[in-house]
């Protein structure tokens, strides 16, 4: 006011009036020895200006944050590509739609291609045309689902040769779960495949050798057994008591060797996958009775009690009758072999939903818990707690478990040193 009165000129200013909570544009006009003051409410304009300043500040902050993020992203991308170029595996990245936009140096070294040739979907040129359709289907399915992809297929190298590669592709997602990029690797597995094939070939050769040798050995062993029986019958003249005793030793040794050869032959068949399973509905109690009948003489000879436990007559399994009998005879023979005179062997069965459990229990020497895995390995005999060696090739349990698994079942063990063992065969229940 004083300035307007002193100078005689119009003055203006913006002032905030706290009682009304708003801004005013105040203009002062000289008038008849005094002044006239005009107040205009500019609160809305001031609020708009303040909002504009806030928005500008927010925008600047966002710009700086985005710039910092881009710098960090660029540095991270640079570091990632440096690391990816250093690894021996082929690596690449793709956009969310599967368009590949970067390969590491190893890719170009192996394929002998250029970035221009590989851009986008150009990678198809280094694939085996016969394999490409299903590879494309798997890749497109992964893109559509957003899930990781794993597959093995051949890639052509710069030398024109195709080699198998294990390919793994994983999605890289943002904070909201959206796929932002794909990262893929291709690992050369030709050495591993060659080693596996060589091992399989060696294993087949070993099994074939065992099978041939077993057949070759059985022929003279059967002849020995036959001639010993003929001599015992007196075909070559009267047999003295001493000669009869010698012939008995020959026959026992022949049967023992023939049993070992048969075990080896059975195991060779299992390893080569030439065992046939004729699966049918089998009444468990009948199979147990048949197996017990075969083993009972051995049990009596060693002074063992062979007891039939609970096994309802209606319990039936899906199995090959002969293979099941072989498994049960093996388990009962093992129990006889490793149970001291005066001991007890019991068998039982029980249905448990869709499965049936057949248990063979003995009061033998028992097996240490850390040996449970080894007893099912071929040519292994665990002798914990034993004071004498036992006959056999150590194949009975290995064969039995393989046969059980071949019938969609299994063979397990529970045991305690000095208490005894329980071997349980689990098989599918018949419907």
mmCIF file with all atom_site columns, C-alpha atoms in Angstrom, residues 245-420:
data_model
loop_
_atom_site.group_PDB
_atom_site.id
_atom_site.type_symbol
_atom_site.label_atom_id
_atom_site.label_alt_id
_atom_site.label_comp_id
_atom_site.label_asym_id
_atom_site.label_entity_id
_atom_site.label_seq_id
_atom_site.pdbx_PDB_ins_code
_atom_site.Cartn_x
_atom_site.Cartn_y
_atom_site.Cartn_z
_atom_site.occupancy
_atom_site.B_iso_or_equiv
_atom_site.pdbx_formal_charge
_atom_site.auth_seq_id
_atom_site.auth_comp_id
_atom_site.auth_asym_id
_atom_site.auth_atom_id
_atom_site.pdbx_PDB_model_num
ATOM 1   C CA . UNK A 1 245 ? 30.037 -143.147 -0.800  1.00 0.00 ? 245 UNK A CA 1
ATOM 2   C CA . UNK A 1 246 ? 32.419 -141.778 -3.449  1.00 0.00 ? 246 UNK A CA 1
ATOM 3   C CA . UNK A 1 247 ? 29.622 -141.696 -6.020  1.00 0.00 ? 247 UNK A CA 1
ATOM 4   C CA . UNK A 1 248 ? 27.468 -139.790 -3.521  1.00 0.00 ? 248 UNK A CA 1
ATOM 5   C CA . UNK A 1 249 ? 30.183 -137.163 -3.182  1.00 0.00 ? 249 UNK A CA 1
ATOM 6   C CA . UNK A 1 250 ? 30.400 -136.886 -6.981  1.00 0.00 ? 250 UNK A CA 1
ATOM 7   C CA . UNK A 1 251 ? 26.621 -136.439 -7.251  1.00 0.00 ? 251 UNK A CA 1
ATOM 8   C CA . UNK A 1 252 ? 26.484 -133.818 -4.492  1.00 0.00 ? 252 UNK A CA 1
ATOM 9   C CA . UNK A 1 253 ? 29.317 -131.857 -6.085  1.00 0.00 ? 253 UNK A CA 1
ATOM 10  C CA . UNK A 1 254 ? 27.674 -132.169 -9.511  1.00 0.00 ? 254 UNK A CA 1
ATOM 11  C CA . UNK A 1 255 ? 24.344 -130.854 -8.167  1.00 0.00 ? 255 UNK A CA 1
ATOM 12  C CA . UNK A 1 256 ? 26.096 -127.997 -6.389  1.00 0.00 ? 256 UNK A CA 1
ATOM 13  C CA . UNK A 1 257 ? 28.011 -126.953 -9.510  1.00 0.00 ? 257 UNK A CA 1
ATOM 14  C CA . UNK A 1 258 ? 24.905 -127.293 -11.668 1.00 0.00 ? 258 UNK A CA 1
ATOM 15  C CA . UNK A 1 259 ? 23.014 -125.056 -9.238  1.00 0.00 ? 259 UNK A CA 1
ATOM 16  C CA . UNK A 1 260 ? 25.724 -122.400 -9.467  1.00 0.00 ? 260 UNK A CA 1
ATOM 17  C CA . UNK A 1 261 ? 25.738 -122.571 -13.269 1.00 0.00 ? 261 UNK A CA 1
ATOM 18  C CA . UNK A 1 262 ? 21.940 -122.262 -13.363 1.00 0.00 ? 262 UNK A CA 1
ATOM 19  C CA . UNK A 1 263 ? 22.121 -119.196 -11.120 1.00 0.00 ? 263 UNK A CA 1
ATOM 20  C CA . UNK A 1 264 ? 24.660 -117.566 -13.424 1.00 0.00 ? 264 UNK A CA 1
ATOM 21  C CA . UNK A 1 265 ? 22.512 -118.395 -16.456 1.00 0.00 ? 265 UNK A CA 1
ATOM 22  C CA . UNK A 1 266 ? 19.400 -116.941 -14.811 1.00 0.00 ? 266 UNK A CA 1
ATOM 23  C CA . UNK A 1 267 ? 21.231 -113.759 -13.907 1.00 0.00 ? 267 UNK A CA 1
ATOM 24  C CA . UNK A 1 268 ? 22.643 -113.440 -17.430 1.00 0.00 ? 268 UNK A CA 1
ATOM 25  C CA . UNK A 1 269 ? 19.105 -113.684 -18.822 1.00 0.00 ? 269 UNK A CA 1
ATOM 26  C CA . UNK A 1 270 ? 17.912 -110.969 -16.448 1.00 0.00 ? 270 UNK A CA 1
ATOM 27  C CA . UNK A 1 271 ? 20.773 -108.668 -17.419 1.00 0.00 ? 271 UNK A CA 1
ATOM 28  C CA . UNK A 1 272 ? 20.196 -109.125 -21.149 1.00 0.00 ? 272 UNK A CA 1
ATOM 29  C CA . UNK A 1 273 ? 16.453 -108.606 -20.780 1.00 0.00 ? 273 UNK A CA 1
ATOM 30  C CA . UNK A 1 274 ? 15.586 -111.980 -22.304 1.00 0.00 ? 274 UNK A CA 1
ATOM 31  C CA . UNK A 1 275 ? 13.424 -113.191 -19.397 1.00 0.00 ? 275 UNK A CA 1
ATOM 32  C CA . UNK A 1 276 ? 9.762  -113.623 -20.335 1.00 0.00 ? 276 UNK A CA 1
ATOM 33  C CA . UNK A 1 277 ? 7.011  -113.170 -17.778 1.00 0.00 ? 277 UNK A CA 1
ATOM 34  C CA . UNK A 1 278 ? 3.765  -115.095 -18.247 1.00 0.00 ? 278 UNK A CA 1
ATOM 35  C CA . UNK A 1 279 ? 1.662  -113.201 -15.735 1.00 0.00 ? 279 UNK A CA 1
ATOM 36  C CA . UNK A 1 280 ? -1.515 -114.761 -14.368 1.00 0.00 ? 280 UNK A CA 1
ATOM 37  C CA . UNK A 1 281 ? -3.622 -114.814 -11.203 1.00 0.00 ? 281 UNK A CA 1
ATOM 38  C CA . UNK A 1 282 ? -1.660 -116.878 -8.656  1.00 0.00 ? 282 UNK A CA 1
ATOM 39  C CA . UNK A 1 283 ? -2.956 -118.125 -5.285  1.00 0.00 ? 283 UNK A CA 1
ATOM 40  C CA . UNK A 1 284 ? -0.178 -117.258 -2.843  1.00 0.00 ? 284 UNK A CA 1
ATOM 41  C CA . UNK A 1 285 ? -0.844 -120.086 -0.383  1.00 0.00 ? 285 UNK A CA 1
ATOM 42  C CA . UNK A 1 286 ? -0.421 -122.648 -3.179  1.00 0.00 ? 286 UNK A CA 1
ATOM 43  C CA . UNK A 1 287 ? 2.895  -121.126 -4.298  1.00 0.00 ? 287 UNK A CA 1
ATOM 44  C CA . UNK A 1 288 ? 4.141  -121.092 -0.709  1.00 0.00 ? 288 UNK A CA 1
ATOM 45  C CA . UNK A 1 289 ? 3.145  -124.732 -0.212  1.00 0.00 ? 289 UNK A CA 1
ATOM 46  C CA . UNK A 1 290 ? 4.996  -125.755 -3.385  1.00 0.00 ? 290 UNK A CA 1
ATOM 47  C CA . UNK A 1 291 ? 8.132  -123.854 -2.369  1.00 0.00 ? 291 UNK A CA 1
ATOM 48  C CA . UNK A 1 292 ? 8.025  -125.234 1.183   1.00 0.00 ? 292 UNK A CA 1
ATOM 49  C CA . UNK A 1 293 ? 7.756  -128.766 -0.210  1.00 0.00 ? 293 UNK A CA 1
ATOM 50  C CA . UNK A 1 294 ? 10.974 -128.292 -2.185  1.00 0.00 ? 294 UNK A CA 1
ATOM 51  C CA . UNK A 1 295 ? 12.930 -126.814 0.733   1.00 0.00 ? 295 UNK A CA 1
ATOM 52  C CA . UNK A 1 296 ? 11.534 -128.962 3.574   1.00 0.00 ? 296 UNK A CA 1
ATOM 53  C CA . UNK A 1 297 ? 14.145 -131.773 3.171   1.00 0.00 ? 297 UNK A CA 1
ATOM 54  C CA . UNK A 1 298 ? 16.995 -129.240 3.529   1.00 0.00 ? 298 UNK A CA 1
ATOM 55  C CA . UNK A 1 299 ? 15.347 -127.762 6.629   1.00 0.00 ? 299 UNK A CA 1
ATOM 56  C CA . UNK A 1 300 ? 14.889 -131.180 8.254   1.00 0.00 ? 300 UNK A CA 1
ATOM 57  C CA . UNK A 1 301 ? 18.484 -132.126 7.477   1.00 0.00 ? 301 UNK A CA 1
ATOM 58  C CA . UNK A 1 302 ? 19.670 -129.045 9.386   1.00 0.00 ? 302 UNK A CA 1
ATOM 59  C CA . UNK A 1 303 ? 17.270 -129.521 12.278  1.00 0.00 ? 303 UNK A CA 1
ATOM 60  C CA . UNK A 1 304 ? 15.154 -126.445 11.470  1.00 0.00 ? 304 UNK A CA 1
ATOM 61  C CA . UNK A 1 305 ? 11.448 -125.933 12.052  1.00 0.00 ? 305 UNK A CA 1
ATOM 62  C CA . UNK A 1 306 ? 9.682  -124.773 8.871   1.00 0.00 ? 306 UNK A CA 1
ATOM 63  C CA . UNK A 1 307 ? 6.324  -123.321 9.904   1.00 0.00 ? 307 UNK A CA 1
ATOM 64  C CA . UNK A 1 308 ? 3.501  -122.050 7.714   1.00 0.00 ? 308 UNK A CA 1
ATOM 65  C CA . UNK A 1 309 ? 2.205  -118.757 9.060   1.00 0.00 ? 309 UNK A CA 1
ATOM 66  C CA . UNK A 1 310 ? -1.082 -117.050 8.310   1.00 0.00 ? 310 UNK A CA 1
ATOM 67  C CA . UNK A 1 311 ? -1.841 -116.861 4.592   1.00 0.00 ? 311 UNK A CA 1
ATOM 68  C CA . UNK A 1 312 ? -5.554 -116.767 3.695   1.00 0.00 ? 312 UNK A CA 1
ATOM 69  C CA . UNK A 1 313 ? -6.525 -119.029 0.806   1.00 0.00 ? 313 UNK A CA 1
ATOM 70  C CA . UNK A 1 314 ? -8.169 -116.159 -1.072  1.00 0.00 ? 314 UNK A CA 1
ATOM 71  C CA . UNK A 1 315 ? -5.026 -113.998 -1.292  1.00 0.00 ? 315 UNK A CA 1
ATOM 72  C CA . UNK A 1 316 ? -4.132 -113.850 -4.992  1.00 0.00 ? 316 UNK A CA 1
ATOM 73  C CA . UNK A 1 317 ? -1.441 -111.922 -6.870  1.00 0.00 ? 317 UNK A CA 1
ATOM 74  C CA . UNK A 1 318 ? -0.672 -111.047 -10.487 1.00 0.00 ? 318 UNK A CA 1
ATOM 75  C CA . UNK A 1 319 ? 2.607  -112.839 -11.176 1.00 0.00 ? 319 UNK A CA 1
ATOM 76  C CA . UNK A 1 320 ? 4.396  -115.429 -13.265 1.00 0.00 ? 320 UNK A CA 1
ATOM 77  C CA . UNK A 1 321 ? 3.788  -118.676 -11.293 1.00 0.00 ? 321 UNK A CA 1
ATOM 78  C CA . UNK A 1 322 ? 7.213  -120.168 -12.078 1.00 0.00 ? 322 UNK A CA 1
ATOM 79  C CA . UNK A 1 323 ? 9.082  -116.944 -11.338 1.00 0.00 ? 323 UNK A CA 1
ATOM 80  C CA . UNK A 1 324 ? 7.211  -116.496 -8.046  1.00 0.00 ? 324 UNK A CA 1
ATOM 81  C CA . UNK A 1 325 ? 8.029  -120.070 -7.039  1.00 0.00 ? 325 UNK A CA 1
ATOM 82  C CA . UNK A 1 326 ? 11.701 -119.442 -7.888  1.00 0.00 ? 326 UNK A CA 1
ATOM 83  C CA . UNK A 1 327 ? 11.763 -116.317 -5.707  1.00 0.00 ? 327 UNK A CA 1
ATOM 84  C CA . UNK A 1 328 ? 10.141 -118.122 -2.768  1.00 0.00 ? 328 UNK A CA 1
ATOM 85  C CA . UNK A 1 329 ? 12.481 -121.127 -3.080  1.00 0.00 ? 329 UNK A CA 1
ATOM 86  C CA . UNK A 1 330 ? 15.490 -118.783 -3.158  1.00 0.00 ? 330 UNK A CA 1
ATOM 87  C CA . UNK A 1 331 ? 14.322 -116.976 -0.017  1.00 0.00 ? 331 UNK A CA 1
ATOM 88  C CA . UNK A 1 332 ? 13.531 -120.190 1.864   1.00 0.00 ? 332 UNK A CA 1
ATOM 89  C CA . UNK A 1 333 ? 16.846 -121.774 0.806   1.00 0.00 ? 333 UNK A CA 1
ATOM 90  C CA . UNK A 1 334 ? 18.691 -118.681 2.018   1.00 0.00 ? 334 UNK A CA 1
ATOM 91  C CA . UNK A 1 335 ? 16.875 -118.878 5.342   1.00 0.00 ? 335 UNK A CA 1
ATOM 92  C CA . UNK A 1 336 ? 17.873 -122.546 5.702   1.00 0.00 ? 336 UNK A CA 1
ATOM 93  C CA . UNK A 1 337 ? 21.469 -121.755 4.767   1.00 0.00 ? 337 UNK A CA 1
ATOM 94  C CA . UNK A 1 338 ? 21.910 -118.920 7.286   1.00 0.00 ? 338 UNK A CA 1
ATOM 95  C CA . UNK A 1 339 ? 19.919 -120.289 10.236  1.00 0.00 ? 339 UNK A CA 1
ATOM 96  C CA . UNK A 1 340 ? 21.716 -122.417 12.808  1.00 0.00 ? 340 UNK A CA 1
ATOM 97  C CA . UNK A 1 341 ? 20.324 -125.863 13.794  1.00 0.00 ? 341 UNK A CA 1
ATOM 98  C CA . UNK A 1 342 ? 17.377 -125.580 16.164  1.00 0.00 ? 342 UNK A CA 1
ATOM 99  C CA . UNK A 1 343 ? 16.231 -122.357 14.551  1.00 0.00 ? 343 UNK A CA 1
ATOM 100 C CA . UNK A 1 344 ? 12.861 -121.538 13.028  1.00 0.00 ? 344 UNK A CA 1
ATOM 101 C CA . UNK A 1 345 ? 11.659 -120.367 9.610   1.00 0.00 ? 345 UNK A CA 1
ATOM 102 C CA . UNK A 1 346 ? 8.138  -119.056 9.050   1.00 0.00 ? 346 UNK A CA 1
ATOM 103 C CA . UNK A 1 347 ? 6.247  -117.835 6.005   1.00 0.00 ? 347 UNK A CA 1
ATOM 104 C CA . UNK A 1 348 ? 3.116  -115.688 5.828   1.00 0.00 ? 348 UNK A CA 1
ATOM 105 C CA . UNK A 1 349 ? 1.178  -113.446 3.462   1.00 0.00 ? 349 UNK A CA 1
ATOM 106 C CA . UNK A 1 350 ? -1.237 -110.533 3.794   1.00 0.00 ? 350 UNK A CA 1
ATOM 107 C CA . UNK A 1 351 ? -3.226 -108.337 1.416   1.00 0.00 ? 351 UNK A CA 1
ATOM 108 C CA . UNK A 1 352 ? -2.723 -104.592 1.762   1.00 0.00 ? 352 UNK A CA 1
ATOM 109 C CA . UNK A 1 353 ? -5.042 -102.798 -0.636  1.00 0.00 ? 353 UNK A CA 1
ATOM 110 C CA . UNK A 1 354 ? -3.719 -103.140 -4.171  1.00 0.00 ? 354 UNK A CA 1
ATOM 111 C CA . UNK A 1 355 ? -0.566 -104.952 -2.976  1.00 0.00 ? 355 UNK A CA 1
ATOM 112 C CA . UNK A 1 356 ? 0.179  -108.295 -1.349  1.00 0.00 ? 356 UNK A CA 1
ATOM 113 C CA . UNK A 1 357 ? 3.091  -108.886 1.028   1.00 0.00 ? 357 UNK A CA 1
ATOM 114 C CA . UNK A 1 358 ? 4.721  -112.321 1.305   1.00 0.00 ? 358 UNK A CA 1
ATOM 115 C CA . UNK A 1 359 ? 7.180  -112.573 4.206   1.00 0.00 ? 359 UNK A CA 1
ATOM 116 C CA . UNK A 1 360 ? 9.874  -115.180 4.930   1.00 0.00 ? 360 UNK A CA 1
ATOM 117 C CA . UNK A 1 361 ? 11.189 -114.872 8.509   1.00 0.00 ? 361 UNK A CA 1
ATOM 118 C CA . UNK A 1 362 ? 14.087 -116.722 10.099  1.00 0.00 ? 362 UNK A CA 1
ATOM 119 C CA . UNK A 1 363 ? 15.931 -116.769 13.411  1.00 0.00 ? 363 UNK A CA 1
ATOM 120 C CA . UNK A 1 364 ? 19.305 -116.787 11.696  1.00 0.00 ? 364 UNK A CA 1
ATOM 121 C CA . UNK A 1 365 ? 22.465 -114.778 12.228  1.00 0.00 ? 365 UNK A CA 1
ATOM 122 C CA . UNK A 1 366 ? 20.956 -111.533 10.909  1.00 0.00 ? 366 UNK A CA 1
ATOM 123 C CA . UNK A 1 367 ? 22.394 -108.800 8.707   1.00 0.00 ? 367 UNK A CA 1
ATOM 124 C CA . UNK A 1 368 ? 23.858 -105.447 9.720   1.00 0.00 ? 368 UNK A CA 1
ATOM 125 C CA . UNK A 1 369 ? 21.748 -102.471 8.600   1.00 0.00 ? 369 UNK A CA 1
ATOM 126 C CA . UNK A 1 370 ? 24.627 -100.959 6.621   1.00 0.00 ? 370 UNK A CA 1
ATOM 127 C CA . UNK A 1 371 ? 24.741 -104.138 4.519   1.00 0.00 ? 371 UNK A CA 1
ATOM 128 C CA . UNK A 1 372 ? 21.080 -104.121 3.423   1.00 0.00 ? 372 UNK A CA 1
ATOM 129 C CA . UNK A 1 373 ? 21.939 -102.575 0.059   1.00 0.00 ? 373 UNK A CA 1
ATOM 130 C CA . UNK A 1 374 ? 24.894 -104.874 -0.660  1.00 0.00 ? 374 UNK A CA 1
ATOM 131 C CA . UNK A 1 375 ? 23.043 -108.156 -0.185  1.00 0.00 ? 375 UNK A CA 1
ATOM 132 C CA . UNK A 1 376 ? 21.053 -107.497 -3.362  1.00 0.00 ? 376 UNK A CA 1
ATOM 133 C CA . UNK A 1 377 ? 24.194 -106.954 -5.428  1.00 0.00 ? 377 UNK A CA 1
ATOM 134 C CA . UNK A 1 378 ? 25.287 -109.858 -7.645  1.00 0.00 ? 378 UNK A CA 1
ATOM 135 C CA . UNK A 1 379 ? 28.086 -112.160 -6.436  1.00 0.00 ? 379 UNK A CA 1
ATOM 136 C CA . UNK A 1 380 ? 27.940 -110.740 -2.892  1.00 0.00 ? 380 UNK A CA 1
ATOM 137 C CA . UNK A 1 381 ? 27.589 -112.714 0.335   1.00 0.00 ? 381 UNK A CA 1
ATOM 138 C CA . UNK A 1 382 ? 27.403 -110.778 3.582   1.00 0.00 ? 382 UNK A CA 1
ATOM 139 C CA . UNK A 1 383 ? 28.939 -112.816 6.382   1.00 0.00 ? 383 UNK A CA 1
ATOM 140 C CA . UNK A 1 384 ? 28.336 -110.613 9.405   1.00 0.00 ? 384 UNK A CA 1
ATOM 141 C CA . UNK A 1 385 ? 28.145 -112.842 12.439  1.00 0.00 ? 385 UNK A CA 1
ATOM 142 C CA . UNK A 1 386 ? 28.911 -116.035 10.487  1.00 0.00 ? 386 UNK A CA 1
ATOM 143 C CA . UNK A 1 387 ? 31.482 -118.505 11.709  1.00 0.00 ? 387 UNK A CA 1
ATOM 144 C CA . UNK A 1 388 ? 31.632 -120.594 8.537   1.00 0.00 ? 388 UNK A CA 1
ATOM 145 C CA . UNK A 1 389 ? 31.459 -119.928 4.810   1.00 0.00 ? 389 UNK A CA 1
ATOM 146 C CA . UNK A 1 390 ? 28.272 -120.795 2.940   1.00 0.00 ? 390 UNK A CA 1
ATOM 147 C CA . UNK A 1 391 ? 27.907 -122.303 -0.490  1.00 0.00 ? 391 UNK A CA 1
ATOM 148 C CA . UNK A 1 392 ? 26.547 -120.290 -3.403  1.00 0.00 ? 392 UNK A CA 1
ATOM 149 C CA . UNK A 1 393 ? 27.512 -117.669 -5.943  1.00 0.00 ? 393 UNK A CA 1
ATOM 150 C CA . UNK A 1 394 ? 25.809 -114.824 -4.126  1.00 0.00 ? 394 UNK A CA 1
ATOM 151 C CA . UNK A 1 395 ? 23.233 -114.418 -6.894  1.00 0.00 ? 395 UNK A CA 1
ATOM 152 C CA . UNK A 1 396 ? 20.048 -115.688 -5.246  1.00 0.00 ? 396 UNK A CA 1
ATOM 153 C CA . UNK A 1 397 ? 18.901 -112.387 -3.746  1.00 0.00 ? 397 UNK A CA 1
ATOM 154 C CA . UNK A 1 398 ? 19.949 -110.344 -6.785  1.00 0.00 ? 398 UNK A CA 1
ATOM 155 C CA . UNK A 1 399 ? 17.951 -112.676 -9.033  1.00 0.00 ? 399 UNK A CA 1
ATOM 156 C CA . UNK A 1 400 ? 14.980 -112.706 -6.663  1.00 0.00 ? 400 UNK A CA 1
ATOM 157 C CA . UNK A 1 401 ? 14.731 -108.920 -6.467  1.00 0.00 ? 401 UNK A CA 1
ATOM 158 C CA . UNK A 1 402 ? 15.069 -108.550 -10.246 1.00 0.00 ? 402 UNK A CA 1
ATOM 159 C CA . UNK A 1 403 ? 12.335 -111.150 -10.776 1.00 0.00 ? 403 UNK A CA 1
ATOM 160 C CA . UNK A 1 404 ? 10.060 -109.421 -8.253  1.00 0.00 ? 404 UNK A CA 1
ATOM 161 C CA . UNK A 1 405 ? 10.588 -106.072 -9.961  1.00 0.00 ? 405 UNK A CA 1
ATOM 162 C CA . UNK A 1 406 ? 10.001 -107.691 -13.345 1.00 0.00 ? 406 UNK A CA 1
ATOM 163 C CA . UNK A 1 407 ? 6.533  -108.606 -12.044 1.00 0.00 ? 407 UNK A CA 1
ATOM 164 C CA . UNK A 1 408 ? 5.840  -104.981 -10.952 1.00 0.00 ? 408 UNK A CA 1
ATOM 165 C CA . UNK A 1 409 ? 6.799  -105.771 -7.363  1.00 0.00 ? 409 UNK A CA 1
ATOM 166 C CA . UNK A 1 410 ? 9.833  -105.543 -5.087  1.00 0.00 ? 410 UNK A CA 1
ATOM 167 C CA . UNK A 1 411 ? 11.903 -107.404 -2.512  1.00 0.00 ? 411 UNK A CA 1
ATOM 168 C CA . UNK A 1 412 ? 12.967 -105.751 0.758   1.00 0.00 ? 412 UNK A CA 1
ATOM 169 C CA . UNK A 1 413 ? 14.685 -106.835 3.962   1.00 0.00 ? 413 UNK A CA 1
ATOM 170 C CA . UNK A 1 414 ? 14.493 -106.147 7.693   1.00 0.00 ? 414 UNK A CA 1
ATOM 171 C CA . UNK A 1 415 ? 17.101 -107.702 9.940   1.00 0.00 ? 415 UNK A CA 1
ATOM 172 C CA . UNK A 1 416 ? 18.947 -107.514 13.226  1.00 0.00 ? 416 UNK A CA 1
ATOM 173 C CA . UNK A 1 417 ? 22.247 -109.175 14.111  1.00 0.00 ? 417 UNK A CA 1
ATOM 174 C CA . UNK A 1 418 ? 21.669 -112.205 16.340  1.00 0.00 ? 418 UNK A CA 1
ATOM 175 C CA . UNK A 1 419 ? 17.874 -112.016 16.004  1.00 0.00 ? 419 UNK A CA 1
ATOM 176 C CA . UNK A 1 420 ? 17.116 -112.930 12.408  1.00 0.00 ? 420 UNK A CA 1
#
